[in-house]
PDB file of C-alpha atoms and ligand atoms in Angstrom:
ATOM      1  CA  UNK A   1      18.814  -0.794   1.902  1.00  0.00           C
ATOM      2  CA  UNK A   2      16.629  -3.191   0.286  1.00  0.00           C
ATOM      3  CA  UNK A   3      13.473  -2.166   1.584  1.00  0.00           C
ATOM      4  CA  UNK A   4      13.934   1.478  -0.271  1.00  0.00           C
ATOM      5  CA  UNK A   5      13.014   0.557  -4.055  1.00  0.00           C
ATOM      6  CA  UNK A   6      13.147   3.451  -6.120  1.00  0.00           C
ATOM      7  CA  UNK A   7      10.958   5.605  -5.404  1.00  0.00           C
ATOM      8  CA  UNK A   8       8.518   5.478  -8.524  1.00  0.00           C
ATOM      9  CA  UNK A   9       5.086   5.130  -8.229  1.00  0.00           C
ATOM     10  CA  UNK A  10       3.384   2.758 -11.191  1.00  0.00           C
ATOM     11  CA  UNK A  11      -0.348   3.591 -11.021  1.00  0.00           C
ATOM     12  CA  UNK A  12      -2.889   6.178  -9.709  1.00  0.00           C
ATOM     13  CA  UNK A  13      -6.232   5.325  -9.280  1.00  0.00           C
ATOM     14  CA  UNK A  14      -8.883   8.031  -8.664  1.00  0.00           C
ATOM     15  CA  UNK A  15     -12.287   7.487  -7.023  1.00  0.00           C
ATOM     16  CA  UNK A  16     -11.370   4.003  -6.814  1.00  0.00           C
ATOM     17  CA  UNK A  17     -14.384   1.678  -4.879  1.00  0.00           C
ATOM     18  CA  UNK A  18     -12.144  -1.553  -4.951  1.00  0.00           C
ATOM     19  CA  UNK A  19      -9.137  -1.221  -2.694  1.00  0.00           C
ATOM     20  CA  UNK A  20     -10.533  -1.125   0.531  1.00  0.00           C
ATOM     21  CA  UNK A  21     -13.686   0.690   2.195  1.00  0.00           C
ATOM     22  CA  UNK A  22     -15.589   3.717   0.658  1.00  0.00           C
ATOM     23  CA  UNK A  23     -14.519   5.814  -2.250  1.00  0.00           C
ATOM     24  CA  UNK A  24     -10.524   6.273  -2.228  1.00  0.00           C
ATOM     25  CA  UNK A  25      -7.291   7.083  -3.811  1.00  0.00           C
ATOM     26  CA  UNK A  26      -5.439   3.776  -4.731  1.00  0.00           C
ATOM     27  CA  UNK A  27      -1.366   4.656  -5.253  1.00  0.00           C
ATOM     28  CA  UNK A  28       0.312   1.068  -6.424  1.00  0.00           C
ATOM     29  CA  UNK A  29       4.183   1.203  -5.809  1.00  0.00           C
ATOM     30  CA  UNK A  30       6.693  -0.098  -8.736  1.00  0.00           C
ATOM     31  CA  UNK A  31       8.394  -3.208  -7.572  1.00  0.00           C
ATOM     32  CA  UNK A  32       8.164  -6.142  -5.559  1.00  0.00           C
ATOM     33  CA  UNK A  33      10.663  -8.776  -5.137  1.00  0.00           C
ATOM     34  CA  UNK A  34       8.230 -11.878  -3.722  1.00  0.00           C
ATOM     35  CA  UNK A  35       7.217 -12.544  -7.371  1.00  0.00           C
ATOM     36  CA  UNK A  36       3.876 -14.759  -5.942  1.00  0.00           C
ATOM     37  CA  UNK A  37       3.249 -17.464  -8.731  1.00  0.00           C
ATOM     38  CA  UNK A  38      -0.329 -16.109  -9.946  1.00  0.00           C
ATOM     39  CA  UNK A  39       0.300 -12.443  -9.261  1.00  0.00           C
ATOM     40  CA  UNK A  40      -2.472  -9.986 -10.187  1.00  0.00           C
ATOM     41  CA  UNK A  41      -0.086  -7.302 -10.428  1.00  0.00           C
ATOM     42  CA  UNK A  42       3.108  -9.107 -12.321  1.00  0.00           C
ATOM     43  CA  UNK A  43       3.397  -6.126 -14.835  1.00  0.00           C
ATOM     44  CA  UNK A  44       4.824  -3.953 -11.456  1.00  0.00           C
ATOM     45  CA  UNK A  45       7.338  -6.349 -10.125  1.00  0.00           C
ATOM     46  CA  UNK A  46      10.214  -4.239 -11.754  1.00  0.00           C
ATOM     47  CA  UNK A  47      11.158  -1.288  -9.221  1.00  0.00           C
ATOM     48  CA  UNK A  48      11.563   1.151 -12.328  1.00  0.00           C
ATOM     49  CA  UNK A  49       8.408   1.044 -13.971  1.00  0.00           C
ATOM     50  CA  UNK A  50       6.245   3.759 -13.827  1.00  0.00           C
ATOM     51  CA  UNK A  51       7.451   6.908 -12.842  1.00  0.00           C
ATOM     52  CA  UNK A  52       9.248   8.703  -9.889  1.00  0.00           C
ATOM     53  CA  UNK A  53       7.278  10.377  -7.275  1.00  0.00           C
ATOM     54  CA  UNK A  54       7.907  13.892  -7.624  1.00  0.00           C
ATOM     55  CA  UNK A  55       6.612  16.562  -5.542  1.00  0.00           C
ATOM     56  CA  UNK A  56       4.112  17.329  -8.485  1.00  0.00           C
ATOM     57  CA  UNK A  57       3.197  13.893  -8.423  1.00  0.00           C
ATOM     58  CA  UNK A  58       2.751  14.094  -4.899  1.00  0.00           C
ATOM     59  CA  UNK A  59       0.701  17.006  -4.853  1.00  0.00           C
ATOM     60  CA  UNK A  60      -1.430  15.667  -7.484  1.00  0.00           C
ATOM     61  CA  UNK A  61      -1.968  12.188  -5.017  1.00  0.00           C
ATOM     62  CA  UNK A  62      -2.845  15.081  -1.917  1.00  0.00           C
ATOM     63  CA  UNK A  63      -5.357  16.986  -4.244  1.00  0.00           C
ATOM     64  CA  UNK A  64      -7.358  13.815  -5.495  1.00  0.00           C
ATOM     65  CA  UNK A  65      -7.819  12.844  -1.827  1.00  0.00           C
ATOM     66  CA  UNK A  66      -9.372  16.437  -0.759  1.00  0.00           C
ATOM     67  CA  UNK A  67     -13.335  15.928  -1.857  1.00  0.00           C
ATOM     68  CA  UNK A  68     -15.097  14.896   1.227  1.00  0.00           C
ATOM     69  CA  UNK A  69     -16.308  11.514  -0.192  1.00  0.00           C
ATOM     70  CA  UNK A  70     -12.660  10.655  -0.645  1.00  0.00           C
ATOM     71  CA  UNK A  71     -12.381   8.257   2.729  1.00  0.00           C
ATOM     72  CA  UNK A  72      -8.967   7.627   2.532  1.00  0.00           C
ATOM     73  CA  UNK A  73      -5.764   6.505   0.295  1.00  0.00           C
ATOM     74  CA  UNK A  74      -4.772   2.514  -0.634  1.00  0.00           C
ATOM     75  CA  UNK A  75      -1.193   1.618  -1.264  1.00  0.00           C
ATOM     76  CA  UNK A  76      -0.641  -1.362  -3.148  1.00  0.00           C
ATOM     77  CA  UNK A  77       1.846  -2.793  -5.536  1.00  0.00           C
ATOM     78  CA  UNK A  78       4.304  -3.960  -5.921  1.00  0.00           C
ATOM     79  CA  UNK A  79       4.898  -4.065  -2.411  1.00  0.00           C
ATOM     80  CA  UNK A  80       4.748  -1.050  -0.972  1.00  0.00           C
ATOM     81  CA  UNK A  81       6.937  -2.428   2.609  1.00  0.00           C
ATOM     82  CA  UNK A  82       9.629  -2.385  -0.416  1.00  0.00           C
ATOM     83  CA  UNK A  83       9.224   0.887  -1.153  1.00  0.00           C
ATOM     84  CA  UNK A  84       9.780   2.615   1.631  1.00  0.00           C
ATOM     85  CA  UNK A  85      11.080   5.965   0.471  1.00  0.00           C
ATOM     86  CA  UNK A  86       7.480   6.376  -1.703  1.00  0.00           C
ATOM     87  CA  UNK A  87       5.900   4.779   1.684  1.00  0.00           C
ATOM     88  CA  UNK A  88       7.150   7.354   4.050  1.00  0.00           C
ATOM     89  CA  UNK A  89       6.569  10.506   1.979  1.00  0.00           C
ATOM     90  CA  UNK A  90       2.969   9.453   1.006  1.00  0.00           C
ATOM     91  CA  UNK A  91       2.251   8.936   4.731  1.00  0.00           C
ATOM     92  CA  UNK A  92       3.938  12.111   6.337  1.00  0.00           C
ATOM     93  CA  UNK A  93       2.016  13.662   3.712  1.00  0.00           C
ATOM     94  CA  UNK A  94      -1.549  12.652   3.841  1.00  0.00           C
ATOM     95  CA  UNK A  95      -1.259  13.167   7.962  1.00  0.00           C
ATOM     96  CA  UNK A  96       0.618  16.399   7.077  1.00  0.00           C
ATOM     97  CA  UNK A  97      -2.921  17.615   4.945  1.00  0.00           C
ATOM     98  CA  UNK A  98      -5.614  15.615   6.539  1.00  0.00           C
ATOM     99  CA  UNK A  99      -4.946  14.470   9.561  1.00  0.00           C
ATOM    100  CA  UNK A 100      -6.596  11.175  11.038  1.00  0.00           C
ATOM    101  CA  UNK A 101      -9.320  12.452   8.844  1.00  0.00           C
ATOM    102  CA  UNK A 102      -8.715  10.324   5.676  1.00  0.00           C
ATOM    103  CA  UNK A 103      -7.405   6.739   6.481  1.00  0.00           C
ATOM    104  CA  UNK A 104      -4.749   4.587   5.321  1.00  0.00           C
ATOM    105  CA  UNK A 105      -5.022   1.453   3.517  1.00  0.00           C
ATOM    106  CA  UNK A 106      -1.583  -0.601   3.034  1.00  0.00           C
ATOM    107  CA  UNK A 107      -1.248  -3.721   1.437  1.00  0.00           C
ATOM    108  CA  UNK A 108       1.860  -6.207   1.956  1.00  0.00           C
ATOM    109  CA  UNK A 109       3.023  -9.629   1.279  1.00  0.00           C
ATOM    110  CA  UNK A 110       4.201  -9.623   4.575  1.00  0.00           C
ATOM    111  CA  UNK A 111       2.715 -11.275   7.175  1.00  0.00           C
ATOM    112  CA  UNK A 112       1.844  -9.135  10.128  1.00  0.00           C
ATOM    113  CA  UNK A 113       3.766 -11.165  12.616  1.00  0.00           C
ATOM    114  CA  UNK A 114       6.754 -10.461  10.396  1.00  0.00           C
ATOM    115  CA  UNK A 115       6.679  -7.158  10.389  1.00  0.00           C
ATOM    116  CA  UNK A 116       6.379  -6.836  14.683  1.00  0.00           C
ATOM    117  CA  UNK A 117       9.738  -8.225  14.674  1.00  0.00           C
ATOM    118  CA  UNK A 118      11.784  -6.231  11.685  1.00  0.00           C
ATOM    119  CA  UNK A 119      12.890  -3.067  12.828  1.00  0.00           C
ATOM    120  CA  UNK A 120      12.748  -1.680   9.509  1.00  0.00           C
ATOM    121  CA  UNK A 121       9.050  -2.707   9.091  1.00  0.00           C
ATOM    122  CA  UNK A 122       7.218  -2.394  12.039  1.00  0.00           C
ATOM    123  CA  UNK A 123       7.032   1.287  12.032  1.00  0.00           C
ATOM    124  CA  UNK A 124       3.858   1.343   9.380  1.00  0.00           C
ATOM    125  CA  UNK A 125       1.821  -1.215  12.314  1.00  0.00           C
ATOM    126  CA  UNK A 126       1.501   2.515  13.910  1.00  0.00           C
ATOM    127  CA  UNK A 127       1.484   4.368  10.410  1.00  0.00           C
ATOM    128  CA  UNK A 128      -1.739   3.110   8.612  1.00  0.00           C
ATOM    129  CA  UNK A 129      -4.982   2.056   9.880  1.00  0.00           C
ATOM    130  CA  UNK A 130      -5.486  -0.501   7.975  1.00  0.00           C
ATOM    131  CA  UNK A 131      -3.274  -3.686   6.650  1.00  0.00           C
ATOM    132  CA  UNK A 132      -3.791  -6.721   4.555  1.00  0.00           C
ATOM    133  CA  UNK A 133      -0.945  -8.829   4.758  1.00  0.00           C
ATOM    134  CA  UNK A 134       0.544 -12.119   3.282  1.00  0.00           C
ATOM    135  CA  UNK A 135       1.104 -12.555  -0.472  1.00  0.00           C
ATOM    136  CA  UNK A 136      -0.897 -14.381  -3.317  1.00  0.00           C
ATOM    137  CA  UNK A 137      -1.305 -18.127  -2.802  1.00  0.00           C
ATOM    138  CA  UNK A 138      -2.595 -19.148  -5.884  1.00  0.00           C
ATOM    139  CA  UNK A 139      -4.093 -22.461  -5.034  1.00  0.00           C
ATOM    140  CA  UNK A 140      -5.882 -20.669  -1.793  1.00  0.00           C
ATOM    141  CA  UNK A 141      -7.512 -18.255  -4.416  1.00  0.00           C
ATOM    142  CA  UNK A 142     -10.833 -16.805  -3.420  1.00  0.00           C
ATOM    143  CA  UNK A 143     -13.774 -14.305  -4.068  1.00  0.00           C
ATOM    144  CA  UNK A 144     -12.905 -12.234  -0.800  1.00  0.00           C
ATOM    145  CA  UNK A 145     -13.048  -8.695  -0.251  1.00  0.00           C
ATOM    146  CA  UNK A 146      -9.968  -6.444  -0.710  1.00  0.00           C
ATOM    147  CA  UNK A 147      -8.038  -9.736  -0.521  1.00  0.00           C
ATOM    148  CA  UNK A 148      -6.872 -12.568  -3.474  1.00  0.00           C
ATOM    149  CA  UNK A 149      -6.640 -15.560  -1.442  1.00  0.00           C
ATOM    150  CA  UNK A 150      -7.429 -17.289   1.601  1.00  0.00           C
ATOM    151  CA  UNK A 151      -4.578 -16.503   3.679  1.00  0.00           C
ATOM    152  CA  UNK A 152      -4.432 -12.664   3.491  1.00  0.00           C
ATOM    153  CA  UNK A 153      -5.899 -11.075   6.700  1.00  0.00           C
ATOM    154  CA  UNK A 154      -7.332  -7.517   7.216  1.00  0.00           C
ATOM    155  CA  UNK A 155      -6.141  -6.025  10.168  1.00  0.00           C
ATOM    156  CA  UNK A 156      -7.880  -2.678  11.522  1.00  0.00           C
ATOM    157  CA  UNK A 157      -4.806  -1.308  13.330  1.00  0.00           C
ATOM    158  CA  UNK A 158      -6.853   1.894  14.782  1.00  0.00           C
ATOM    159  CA  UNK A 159     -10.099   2.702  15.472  1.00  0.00           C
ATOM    160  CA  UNK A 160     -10.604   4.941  12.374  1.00  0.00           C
TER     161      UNK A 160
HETATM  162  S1  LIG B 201       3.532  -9.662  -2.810  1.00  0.00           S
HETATM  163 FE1  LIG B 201       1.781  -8.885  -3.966  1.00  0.00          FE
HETATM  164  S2  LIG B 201       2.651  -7.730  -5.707  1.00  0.00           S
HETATM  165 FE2  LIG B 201       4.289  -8.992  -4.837  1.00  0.00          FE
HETATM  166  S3  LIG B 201       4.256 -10.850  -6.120  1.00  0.00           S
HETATM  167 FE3  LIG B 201       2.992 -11.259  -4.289  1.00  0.00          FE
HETATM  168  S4  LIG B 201       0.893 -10.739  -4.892  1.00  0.00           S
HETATM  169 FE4  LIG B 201       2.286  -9.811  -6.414  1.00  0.00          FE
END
């Protein structure tokens, strides 16, 4: 299955005010096969870096996101549409714990139109709120929010 990975996640960061919209949790997945010429995040191309997502890990991801100023919970990567078996089981969990109450942020080198027509992919258009598709193009580089270069989109997939 080669949008599975390995199921490792590479970073945490807490109280992050980058990765989207209000104070979150940003999770960045290990692995990425698009290898974008420019690529912020080069160092987590390989699918085993970091470390796997155990349910202690896991746990640790859903107690970070409880505080109330916590708005929601960014995956990044790697690409995260590559890493589906971390993708799925941070999901199910955050709506397991919170609800509709903390939103999802998911970014992709995807494009969105993509994605409508892969069966294996277009399940997360009705799993996040949120996603910024299309990878790195380095010489469309920009100063944009949440996004690297000029042909990454945000898409606000529900009304959260
Ligand atoms: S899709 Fe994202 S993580 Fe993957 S190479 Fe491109 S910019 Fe880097």
């Amino acid at each position: 299955m080669k949008y599975d990975g390995e199921n490792r996640v590479a970073r945490i960061i807490p109280d992050c005010v980058t990765d989207g919209e209000g104070v979150r949790v940003s999770v960045y997945l290990a692995g990425c096969h698009f290898r974008c010429p420019g690529c912020f995040n080069a160092s987590l191309w390989r699918f085993d870096a970091g470390e796997e997502l155990t349910d202690e890990l896991l746990n640790r991801i859903i107690y970070l996101l409880r505080p109330d100023y916590i708005k929601g919970l960014s995956i990044l990567g790697g690409e995260p549409l590559q890493n589906q078996l971390v993708l799925k089981r941070l999901i199910h969990a955050v709506r397991l714990h919170f609800g509709s109450t903390k939103d999802i942020w998911i970014w992709t080198g995807y494009m969105k139109e993509y994605i409508e027509y892969d069966d294996q992919l277009k399940w997360i258009l009705s799993a996040a709120d949120v996603l910024v598709d299309g990878p790195f193009v380095k010489r469309l580089k920009a100063d944009l929010a949440f996004r690297g270069s000029l042909n990454q989109r945000i898409h606000y997939l529900s009304k959260n």
